[in-house]
Coordinates of C-alpha atoms and ligand atoms in Angstrom, one line a residue:
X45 CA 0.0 0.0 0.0
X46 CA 1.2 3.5 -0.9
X47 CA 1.1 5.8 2.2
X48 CA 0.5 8.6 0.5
X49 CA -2.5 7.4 -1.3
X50 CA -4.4 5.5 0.5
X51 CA -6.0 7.1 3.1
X52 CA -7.8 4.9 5.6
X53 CA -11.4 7.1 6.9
X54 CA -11.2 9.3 9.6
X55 CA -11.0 8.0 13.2
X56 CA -10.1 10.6 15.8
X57 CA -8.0 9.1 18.3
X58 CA -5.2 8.8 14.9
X59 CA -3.0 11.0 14.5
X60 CA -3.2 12.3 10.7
X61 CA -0.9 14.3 8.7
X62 CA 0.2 15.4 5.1
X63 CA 1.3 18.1 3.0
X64 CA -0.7 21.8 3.2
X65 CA 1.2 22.8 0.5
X66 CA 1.1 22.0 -3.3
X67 CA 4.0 20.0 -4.4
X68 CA 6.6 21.2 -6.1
X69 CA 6.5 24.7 -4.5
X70 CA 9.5 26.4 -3.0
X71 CA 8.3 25.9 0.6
X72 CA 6.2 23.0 2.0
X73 CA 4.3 22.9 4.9
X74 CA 3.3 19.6 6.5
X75 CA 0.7 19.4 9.0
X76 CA 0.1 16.8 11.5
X77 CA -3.1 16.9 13.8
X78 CA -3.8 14.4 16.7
X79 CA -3.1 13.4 20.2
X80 CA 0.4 11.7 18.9
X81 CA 1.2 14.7 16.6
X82 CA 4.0 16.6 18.9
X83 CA 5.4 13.0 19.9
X84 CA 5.5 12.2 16.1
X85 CA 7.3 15.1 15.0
X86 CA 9.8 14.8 18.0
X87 CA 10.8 11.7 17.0
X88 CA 12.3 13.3 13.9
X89 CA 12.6 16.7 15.2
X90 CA 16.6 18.1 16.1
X91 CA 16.5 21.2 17.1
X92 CA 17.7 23.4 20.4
X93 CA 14.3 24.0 21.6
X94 CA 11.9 20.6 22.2
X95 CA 8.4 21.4 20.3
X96 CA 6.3 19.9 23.4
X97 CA 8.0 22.5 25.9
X98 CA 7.2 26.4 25.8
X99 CA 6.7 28.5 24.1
X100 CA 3.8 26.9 22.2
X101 CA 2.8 28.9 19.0
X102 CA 6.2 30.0 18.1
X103 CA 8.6 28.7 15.3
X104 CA 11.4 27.0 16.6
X105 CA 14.2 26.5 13.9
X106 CA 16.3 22.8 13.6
X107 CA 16.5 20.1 12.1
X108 CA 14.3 16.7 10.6
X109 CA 16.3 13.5 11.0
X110 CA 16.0 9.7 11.1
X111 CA 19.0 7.7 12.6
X112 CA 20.0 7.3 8.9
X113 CA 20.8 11.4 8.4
X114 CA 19.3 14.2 7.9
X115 CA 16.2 14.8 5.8
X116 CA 16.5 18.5 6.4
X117 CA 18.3 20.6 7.9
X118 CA 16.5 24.1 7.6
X119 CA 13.3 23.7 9.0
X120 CA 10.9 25.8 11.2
X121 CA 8.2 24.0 13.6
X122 CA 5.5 24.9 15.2
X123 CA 3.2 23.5 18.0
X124 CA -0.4 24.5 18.7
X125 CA -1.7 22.5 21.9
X126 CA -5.6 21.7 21.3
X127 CA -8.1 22.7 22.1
X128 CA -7.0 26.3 20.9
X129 CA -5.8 25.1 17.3
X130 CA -7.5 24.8 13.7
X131 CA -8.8 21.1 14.3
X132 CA -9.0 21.4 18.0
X133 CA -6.5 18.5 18.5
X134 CA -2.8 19.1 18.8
X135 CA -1.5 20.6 15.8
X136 CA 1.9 20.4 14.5
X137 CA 3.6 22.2 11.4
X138 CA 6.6 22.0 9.9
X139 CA 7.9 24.2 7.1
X140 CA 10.0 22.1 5.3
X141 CA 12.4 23.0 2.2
X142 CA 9.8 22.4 -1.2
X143 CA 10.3 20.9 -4.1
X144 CA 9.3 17.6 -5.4
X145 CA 11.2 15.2 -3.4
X146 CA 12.3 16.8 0.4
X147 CA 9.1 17.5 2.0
X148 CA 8.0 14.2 0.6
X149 CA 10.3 12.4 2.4
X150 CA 9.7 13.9 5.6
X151 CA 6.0 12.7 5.8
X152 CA 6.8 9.2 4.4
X153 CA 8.8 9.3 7.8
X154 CA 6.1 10.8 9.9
X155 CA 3.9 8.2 8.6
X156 CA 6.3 5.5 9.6
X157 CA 6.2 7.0 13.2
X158 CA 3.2 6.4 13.8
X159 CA 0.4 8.8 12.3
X160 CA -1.4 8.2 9.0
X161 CA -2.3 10.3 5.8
X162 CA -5.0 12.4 6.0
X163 CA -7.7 12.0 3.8
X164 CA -9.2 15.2 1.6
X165 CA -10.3 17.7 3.7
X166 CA -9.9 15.7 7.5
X167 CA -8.1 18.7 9.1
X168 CA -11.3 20.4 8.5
X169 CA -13.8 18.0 9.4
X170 CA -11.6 17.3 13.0
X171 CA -12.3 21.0 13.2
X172 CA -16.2 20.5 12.9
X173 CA -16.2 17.1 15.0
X174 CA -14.5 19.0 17.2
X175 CA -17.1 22.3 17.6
X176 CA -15.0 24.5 16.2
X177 CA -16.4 25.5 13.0
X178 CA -20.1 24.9 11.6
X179 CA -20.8 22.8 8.3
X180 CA -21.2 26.5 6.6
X181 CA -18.3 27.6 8.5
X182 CA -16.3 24.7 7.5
X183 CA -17.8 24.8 3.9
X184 CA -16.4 28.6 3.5
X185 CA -12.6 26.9 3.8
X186 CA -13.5 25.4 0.4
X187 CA -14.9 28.1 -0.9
X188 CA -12.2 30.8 0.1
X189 CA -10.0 28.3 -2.1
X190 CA -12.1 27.6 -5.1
X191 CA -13.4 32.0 -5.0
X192 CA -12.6 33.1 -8.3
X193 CA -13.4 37.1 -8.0
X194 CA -13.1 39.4 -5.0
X195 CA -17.2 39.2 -4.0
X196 CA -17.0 35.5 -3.9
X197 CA -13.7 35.8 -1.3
X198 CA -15.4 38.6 0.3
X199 CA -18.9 35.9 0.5
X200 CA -16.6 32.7 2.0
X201 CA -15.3 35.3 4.4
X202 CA -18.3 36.3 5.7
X203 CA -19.3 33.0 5.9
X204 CA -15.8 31.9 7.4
X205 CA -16.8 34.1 10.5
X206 CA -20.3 32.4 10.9
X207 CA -22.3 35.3 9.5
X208 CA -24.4 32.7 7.7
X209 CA -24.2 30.0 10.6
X210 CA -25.6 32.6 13.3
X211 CA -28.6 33.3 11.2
X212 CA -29.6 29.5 10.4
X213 CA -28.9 28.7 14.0
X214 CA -31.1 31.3 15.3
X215 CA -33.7 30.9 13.0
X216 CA -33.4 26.8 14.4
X217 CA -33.5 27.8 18.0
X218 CA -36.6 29.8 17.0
X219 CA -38.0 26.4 15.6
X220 CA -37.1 24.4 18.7
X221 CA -39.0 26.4 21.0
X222 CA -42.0 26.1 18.9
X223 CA -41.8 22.6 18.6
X224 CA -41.1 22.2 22.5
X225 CA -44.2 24.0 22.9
X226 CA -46.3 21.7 20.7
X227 CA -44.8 19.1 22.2
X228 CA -45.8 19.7 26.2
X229 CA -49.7 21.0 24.8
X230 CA -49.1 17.0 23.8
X231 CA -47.4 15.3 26.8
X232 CA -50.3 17.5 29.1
X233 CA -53.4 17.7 27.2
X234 CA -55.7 18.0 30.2
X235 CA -54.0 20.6 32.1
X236 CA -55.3 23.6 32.0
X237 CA -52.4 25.4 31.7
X238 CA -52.3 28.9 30.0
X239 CA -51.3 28.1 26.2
X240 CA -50.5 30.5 24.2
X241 CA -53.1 31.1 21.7
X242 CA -53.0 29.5 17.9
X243 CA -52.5 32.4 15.9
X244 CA -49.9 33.8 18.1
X245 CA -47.8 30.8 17.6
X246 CA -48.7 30.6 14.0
X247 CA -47.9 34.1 13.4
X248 CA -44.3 33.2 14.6
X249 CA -44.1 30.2 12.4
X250 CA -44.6 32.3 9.7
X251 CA -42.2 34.9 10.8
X252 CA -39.3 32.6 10.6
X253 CA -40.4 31.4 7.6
X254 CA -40.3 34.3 5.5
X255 CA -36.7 34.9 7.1
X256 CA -35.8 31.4 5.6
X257 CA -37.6 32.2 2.4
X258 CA -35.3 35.7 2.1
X259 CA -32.2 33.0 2.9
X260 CA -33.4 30.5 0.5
X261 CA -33.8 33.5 -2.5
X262 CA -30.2 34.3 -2.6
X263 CA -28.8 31.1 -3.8
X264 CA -29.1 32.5 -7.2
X265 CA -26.4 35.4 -6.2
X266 CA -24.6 32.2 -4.1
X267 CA -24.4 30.4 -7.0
X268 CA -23.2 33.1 -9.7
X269 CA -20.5 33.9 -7.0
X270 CA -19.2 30.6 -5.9
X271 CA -19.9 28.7 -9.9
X272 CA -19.5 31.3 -12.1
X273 CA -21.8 32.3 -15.4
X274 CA -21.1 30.5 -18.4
X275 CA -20.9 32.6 -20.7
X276 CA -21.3 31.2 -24.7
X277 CA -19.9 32.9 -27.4
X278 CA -22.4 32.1 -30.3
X279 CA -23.1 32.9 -33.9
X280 CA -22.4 32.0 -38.1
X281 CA -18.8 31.9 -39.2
X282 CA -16.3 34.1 -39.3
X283 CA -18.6 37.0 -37.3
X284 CA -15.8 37.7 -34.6
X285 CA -17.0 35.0 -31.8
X286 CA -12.9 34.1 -31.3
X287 CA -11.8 37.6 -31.2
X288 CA -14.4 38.7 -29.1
X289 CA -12.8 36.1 -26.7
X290 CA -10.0 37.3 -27.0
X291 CA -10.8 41.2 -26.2
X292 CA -12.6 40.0 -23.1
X293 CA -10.0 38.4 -22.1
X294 CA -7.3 40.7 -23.4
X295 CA -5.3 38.4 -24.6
X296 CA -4.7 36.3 -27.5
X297 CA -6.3 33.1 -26.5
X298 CA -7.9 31.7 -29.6
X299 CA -7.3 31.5 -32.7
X300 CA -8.6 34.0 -35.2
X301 CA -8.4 33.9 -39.1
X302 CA -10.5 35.4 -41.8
X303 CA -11.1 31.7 -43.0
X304 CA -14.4 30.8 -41.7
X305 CA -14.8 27.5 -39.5
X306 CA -11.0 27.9 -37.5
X307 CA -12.7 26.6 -34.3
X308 CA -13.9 23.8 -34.6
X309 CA -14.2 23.0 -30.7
X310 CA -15.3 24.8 -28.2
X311 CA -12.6 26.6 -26.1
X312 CA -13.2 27.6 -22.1
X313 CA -11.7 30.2 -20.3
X314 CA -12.2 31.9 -17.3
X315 CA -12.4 35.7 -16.9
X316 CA -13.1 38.5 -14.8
X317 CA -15.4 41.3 -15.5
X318 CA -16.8 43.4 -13.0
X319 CA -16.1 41.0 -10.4
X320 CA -18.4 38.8 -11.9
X321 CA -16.2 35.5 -12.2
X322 CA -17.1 34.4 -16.8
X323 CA -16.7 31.1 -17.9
X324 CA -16.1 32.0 -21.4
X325 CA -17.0 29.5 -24.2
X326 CA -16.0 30.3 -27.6
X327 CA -17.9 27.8 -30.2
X328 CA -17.4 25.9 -33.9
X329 CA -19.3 28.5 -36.3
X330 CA -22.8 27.3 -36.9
X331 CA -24.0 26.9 -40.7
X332 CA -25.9 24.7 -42.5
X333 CA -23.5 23.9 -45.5
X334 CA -20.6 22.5 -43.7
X335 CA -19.0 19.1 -46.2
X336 CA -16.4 18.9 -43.2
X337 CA -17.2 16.2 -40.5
X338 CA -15.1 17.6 -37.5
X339 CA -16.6 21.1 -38.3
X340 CA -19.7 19.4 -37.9
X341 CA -18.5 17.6 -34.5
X342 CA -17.6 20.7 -33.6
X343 CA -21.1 22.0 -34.1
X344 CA -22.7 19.7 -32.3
X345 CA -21.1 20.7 -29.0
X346 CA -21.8 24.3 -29.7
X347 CA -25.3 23.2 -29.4
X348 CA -24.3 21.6 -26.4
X349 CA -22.8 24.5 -24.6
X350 CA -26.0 26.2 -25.3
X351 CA -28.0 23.9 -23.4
X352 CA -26.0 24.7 -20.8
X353 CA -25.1 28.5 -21.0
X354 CA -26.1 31.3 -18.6
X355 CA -25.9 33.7 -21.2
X356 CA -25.6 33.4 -24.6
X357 CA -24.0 35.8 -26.6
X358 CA -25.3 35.5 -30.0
X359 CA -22.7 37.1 -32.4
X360 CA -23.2 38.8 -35.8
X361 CA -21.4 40.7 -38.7
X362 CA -22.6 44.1 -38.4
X363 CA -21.7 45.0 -41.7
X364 CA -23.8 41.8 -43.2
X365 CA -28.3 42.6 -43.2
X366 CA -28.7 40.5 -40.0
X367 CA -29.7 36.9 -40.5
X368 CA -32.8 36.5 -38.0
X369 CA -33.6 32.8 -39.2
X370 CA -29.7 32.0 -38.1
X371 CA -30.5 31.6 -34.2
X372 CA -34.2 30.8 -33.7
X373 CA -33.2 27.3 -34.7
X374 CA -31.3 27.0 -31.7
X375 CA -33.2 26.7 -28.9
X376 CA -31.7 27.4 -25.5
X377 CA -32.9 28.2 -21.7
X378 CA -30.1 31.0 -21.2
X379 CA -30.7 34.4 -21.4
X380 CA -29.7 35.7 -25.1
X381 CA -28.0 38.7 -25.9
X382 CA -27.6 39.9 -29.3
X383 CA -24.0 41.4 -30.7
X384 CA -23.5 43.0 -34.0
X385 CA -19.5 42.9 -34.3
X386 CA -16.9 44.4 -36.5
X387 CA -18.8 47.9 -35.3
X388 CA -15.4 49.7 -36.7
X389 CA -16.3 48.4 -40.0
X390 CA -20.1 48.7 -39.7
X391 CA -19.5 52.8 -39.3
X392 CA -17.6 53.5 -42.1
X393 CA -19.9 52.4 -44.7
X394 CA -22.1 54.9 -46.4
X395 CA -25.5 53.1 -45.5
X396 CA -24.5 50.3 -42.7
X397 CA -27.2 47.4 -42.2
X398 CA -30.0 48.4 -39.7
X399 CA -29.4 46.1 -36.6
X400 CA -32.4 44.2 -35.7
X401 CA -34.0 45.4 -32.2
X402 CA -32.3 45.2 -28.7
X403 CA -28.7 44.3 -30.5
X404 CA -25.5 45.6 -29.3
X405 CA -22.7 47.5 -31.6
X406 CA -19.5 46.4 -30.6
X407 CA -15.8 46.4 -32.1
X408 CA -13.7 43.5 -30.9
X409 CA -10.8 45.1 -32.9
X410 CA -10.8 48.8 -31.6
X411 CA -13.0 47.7 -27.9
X412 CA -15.3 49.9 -28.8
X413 CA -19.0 48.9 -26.9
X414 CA -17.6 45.8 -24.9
X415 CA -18.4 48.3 -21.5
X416 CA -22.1 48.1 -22.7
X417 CA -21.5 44.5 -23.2
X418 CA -20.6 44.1 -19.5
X419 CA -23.1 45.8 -18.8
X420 CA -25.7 43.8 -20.4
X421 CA -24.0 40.9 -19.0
X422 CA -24.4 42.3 -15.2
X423 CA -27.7 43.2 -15.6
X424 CA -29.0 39.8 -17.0
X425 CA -27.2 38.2 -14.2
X426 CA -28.3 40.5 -11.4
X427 CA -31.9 40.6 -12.0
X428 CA -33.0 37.9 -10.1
X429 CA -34.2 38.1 -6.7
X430 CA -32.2 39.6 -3.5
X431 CA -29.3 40.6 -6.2
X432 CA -26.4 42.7 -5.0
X433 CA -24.1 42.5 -2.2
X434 CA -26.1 41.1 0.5
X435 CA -24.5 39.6 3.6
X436 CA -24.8 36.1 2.7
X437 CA -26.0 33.9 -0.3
X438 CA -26.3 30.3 0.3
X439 CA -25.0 27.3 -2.1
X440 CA -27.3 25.3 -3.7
X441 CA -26.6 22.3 -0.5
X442 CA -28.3 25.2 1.3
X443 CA -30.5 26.0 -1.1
X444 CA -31.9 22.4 -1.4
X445 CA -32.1 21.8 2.4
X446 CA -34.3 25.1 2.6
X447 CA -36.3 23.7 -0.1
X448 CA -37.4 20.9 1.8
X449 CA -37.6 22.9 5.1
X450 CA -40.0 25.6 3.6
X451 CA -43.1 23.4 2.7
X452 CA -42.8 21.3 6.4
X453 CA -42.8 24.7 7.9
X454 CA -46.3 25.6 5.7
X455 CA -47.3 22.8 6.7
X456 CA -46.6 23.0 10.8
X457 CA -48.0 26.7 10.4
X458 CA -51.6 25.1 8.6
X459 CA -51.4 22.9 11.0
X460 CA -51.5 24.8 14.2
X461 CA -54.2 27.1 12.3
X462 CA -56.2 23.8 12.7
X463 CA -55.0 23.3 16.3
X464 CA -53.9 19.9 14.9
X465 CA -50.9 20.3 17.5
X466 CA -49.9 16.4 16.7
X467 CA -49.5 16.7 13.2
X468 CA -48.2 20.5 13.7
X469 CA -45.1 18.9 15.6
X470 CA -44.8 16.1 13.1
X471 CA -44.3 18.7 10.2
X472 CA -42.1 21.0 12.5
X473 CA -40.0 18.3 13.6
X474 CA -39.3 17.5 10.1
X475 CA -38.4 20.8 9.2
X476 CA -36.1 20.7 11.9
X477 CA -34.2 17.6 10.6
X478 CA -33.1 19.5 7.2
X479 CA -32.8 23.1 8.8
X480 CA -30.0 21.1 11.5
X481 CA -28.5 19.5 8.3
X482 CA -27.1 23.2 6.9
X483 CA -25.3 23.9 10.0
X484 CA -24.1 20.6 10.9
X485 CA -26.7 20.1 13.8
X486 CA -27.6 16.9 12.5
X487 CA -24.5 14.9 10.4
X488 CA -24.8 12.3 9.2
X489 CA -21.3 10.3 8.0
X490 CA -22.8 10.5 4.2
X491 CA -23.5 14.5 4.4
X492 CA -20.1 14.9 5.7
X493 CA -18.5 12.7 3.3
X494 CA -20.5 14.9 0.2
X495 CA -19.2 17.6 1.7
X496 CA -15.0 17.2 2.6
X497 CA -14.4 15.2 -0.4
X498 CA -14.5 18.1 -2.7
X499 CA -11.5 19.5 -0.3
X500 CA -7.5 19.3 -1.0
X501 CA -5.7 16.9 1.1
X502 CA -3.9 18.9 3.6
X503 CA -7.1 21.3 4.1
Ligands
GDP747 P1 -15.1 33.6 -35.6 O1 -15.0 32.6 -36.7 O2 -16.5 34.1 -35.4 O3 -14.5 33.2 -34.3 O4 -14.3 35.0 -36.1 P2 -12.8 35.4 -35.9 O5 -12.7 36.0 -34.5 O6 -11.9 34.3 -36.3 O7 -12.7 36.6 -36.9 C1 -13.0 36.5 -38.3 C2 -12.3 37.6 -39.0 O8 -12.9 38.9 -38.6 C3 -10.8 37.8 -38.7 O9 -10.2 38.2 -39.9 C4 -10.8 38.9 -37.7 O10 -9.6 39.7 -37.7 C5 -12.0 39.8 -38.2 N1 -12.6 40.6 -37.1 C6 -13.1 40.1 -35.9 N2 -13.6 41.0 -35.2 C7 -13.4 42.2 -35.8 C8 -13.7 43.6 -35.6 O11 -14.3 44.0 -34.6 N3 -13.4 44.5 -36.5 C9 -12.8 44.1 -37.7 N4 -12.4 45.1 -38.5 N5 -12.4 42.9 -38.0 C10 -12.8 41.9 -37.1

């Protein structure tokens, strides 16, 4: 078995450790985490300070060796003494030399002392077993790594510091107190104690689930931000769909010729435009004639990526009479936006083509228009419910879980409208179940596995 690739599943009396850093860099950080982490590292650890004694938290400089040599002879360690660390357990780091080989060696040794490799994303999950981070908390990590644009840092910080955890917890503690409620009108039915009065309770029911309606509404902006829009550049031949590409982009990515049918696959790249984080697509040409039968492969997937798309930009000569039968063959779900290119062109002519209604001018060659392209592009996005920069915007795990909370809630609320107080606490304690499931209040091993395999090793 290879050590470093077999990862056995988590059990929290192990200690567990691997590299936190990516391989091949010029330092490389390996982390161990456990009750045998300090005594692991000692036994390789030379240095004038011993990492178990203190001053905890501080790098100490020295040495890694086995009995054999040295493994290296530059290296700064750390000790963090749980509870008060990342995963709560001890935690130690070394910062070893990088490169492909040194560091390597130094946790093939580590695992030989005793510890094993962490699997993807354990460090983080020991930090959620352990209380503490929340599953949205813990789910931020990820997405502070994967954010591709400022806003979608800016969201995985906010939801780093629990901003997104205190509002589903509260909203849950609101829940639980209902449902205690119904429960004790249950477990003393023939007191003739002082109950609050159905609509009262109703009335809060509703409350809290209008606040998780509001929650449930940004997972558009949650999505955009943490996936991206896939953007597809669409249209005829030899319109300017590849150097439009490339003047997004502003750079020469793809290939552009006046011989129509260059691309003849479709080409992704990611881009940044007014911190909205583009997938770009650039697509084969579509037209009917094509004898070629990659040209034709290559049409097919551009009727692919429009399936698919967010937006489609749906690109034409501007110095041609627009084309309108061209695109209403092509049925897609995404918004569409329509682009007359080669505007440079279009404007010296004495009488330039009228462009057909709602189209966009714009010059991939000079630049000319692309800021009312953006713009376009922001404001197809944005439109949708609870856009802008709101506090938080849940992923579509959230999203999901709300979805099956919100109609158990209806429910509970009809429910006590009918005094059915049984049924009411039924429905609530359903609602319950999934609400727990965003923040971690009820895991399950499955939910958690979902969730830290999509992290690095090392996280
Ligand atoms: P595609 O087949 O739709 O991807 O088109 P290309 O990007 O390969 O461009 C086709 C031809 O049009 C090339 O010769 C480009 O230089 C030219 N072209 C593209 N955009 C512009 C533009 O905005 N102005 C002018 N004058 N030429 C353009």
């Amino acid at each position: 078995m290879d050590p470093l690739h077999d990862p056995e599943p988590a059990a929290d009396a192990d200690t567990i450790a691997a590299l936190a850093t990516a391989v091949g860099g010029p330092i490389a950080i390996i982390r161990l985490s456990g009750p045998g982490a300090v005594a692991t590292a000692a036994a390789l650890w030379r240095g004038q300070k011993p990492l178990d004694q203190p001053p905890y938290r501080t790098l100490h400089l020295g040495q890694v060796a086995t009995a054999e040599g040295t493994l290296d002879n530059q290296v700064l360690a750390v000790f963090m003494p749980g509870p008060h660390s990342y995963t709560g357990d001890d935690v130690v780091e070394l910062h070893c030399h990088g490169g492909a080989l040194a560091a390597r060696r130094v946790l093939l040794e580590l695992l030989q002392c005793g510890c094993r490799h962490a699997a993807p994303g354990e460090f983080t999950q020991r930090a959620f077993l352990n209380g503490r981070l929340d599953l949205t908390q813990a789910e931020a990590v990820a997405d502070l790594i994967a954010a591709q644009s400022t806003a979608a840092l800016h969201l995985a910080n906010r939801q780093l510091a629990g901003v997104l955890g205190r509002q589903v917890n509260g909203l849950y503690d609101a829940l639980a107190t209902d449902l205690a409620d119904l429960e004790s009108r249950l477990d003393f039915p023939e007191e003739d104690l002082d109950w609050e009065a159905a609509p009262a309770v109703r009335e809060r029911l509703e409350q809290t689930r209008a606040s998780l309606e509001q929650l449930w509404a940004s997972r558009h902006q949650g999505e955009v931000l943490r996936d991206g829009v896939r953007l597809v550049l669409a249209g005829p031949p030899n319109v300017g769909k590849s150097s439009l590409l490339n003047a997004i982009l502003g750079r020469d990515r793809a290939i552009v010729t006046e011989l129509p049918g260059t691309t003849r696959d479709t080409l992704e790249e990611w881009a940044h435009v007014r911190d909205l984080p583009l997938q770009l697509i650039d697509t084969a040409g579509l037209r009917d004639d094509s004898p070629d039968p990659i040209e034709q492969c290559g049409m097919a997937r551009s009727r692919e990526s429009l399936q698919t798309a967010h937006v489609v930009v749906w690109v034409f000569d501007a110095t041609l009479p627009y084309a309108p039968q061209a695109w209403p063959e092509l049925p897609t779900p995404a918004a569409v936006l329509l682009v007359g290119n080669k505007r440079d062109l279009a404007d010296r002519l004495p009488a330039p083509p009228p462009p057909p209604a709602g189209a966009l001018l714009v010059s991939a060659l000079t630049g000319a228009g692309l800021e009312l392209l953006f713009d376009a592009v922001e404001r197809l996005v944005w439109t949708r419910p609870q856009a802008g920069d709101s506090a938080v915007a849940v992923s579509a795990r959230h999203a999901a879980l709300l979805a099956a909370t919100l109609p158990a809630l209806q429910d509970a609320s009809e429910r006590v409208g009918t005094q059915d107080w049984e049924l009411a606490a039924v429905a609530l304690r359903a609602a319950l179940a999934d609400l727990g499931r965003i923040t971690g209040r009820t895991a399950d091993p499955d939910l958690l596995h979902t969730i830290f395999a999509r992290f690095c090793i090392g996280k």
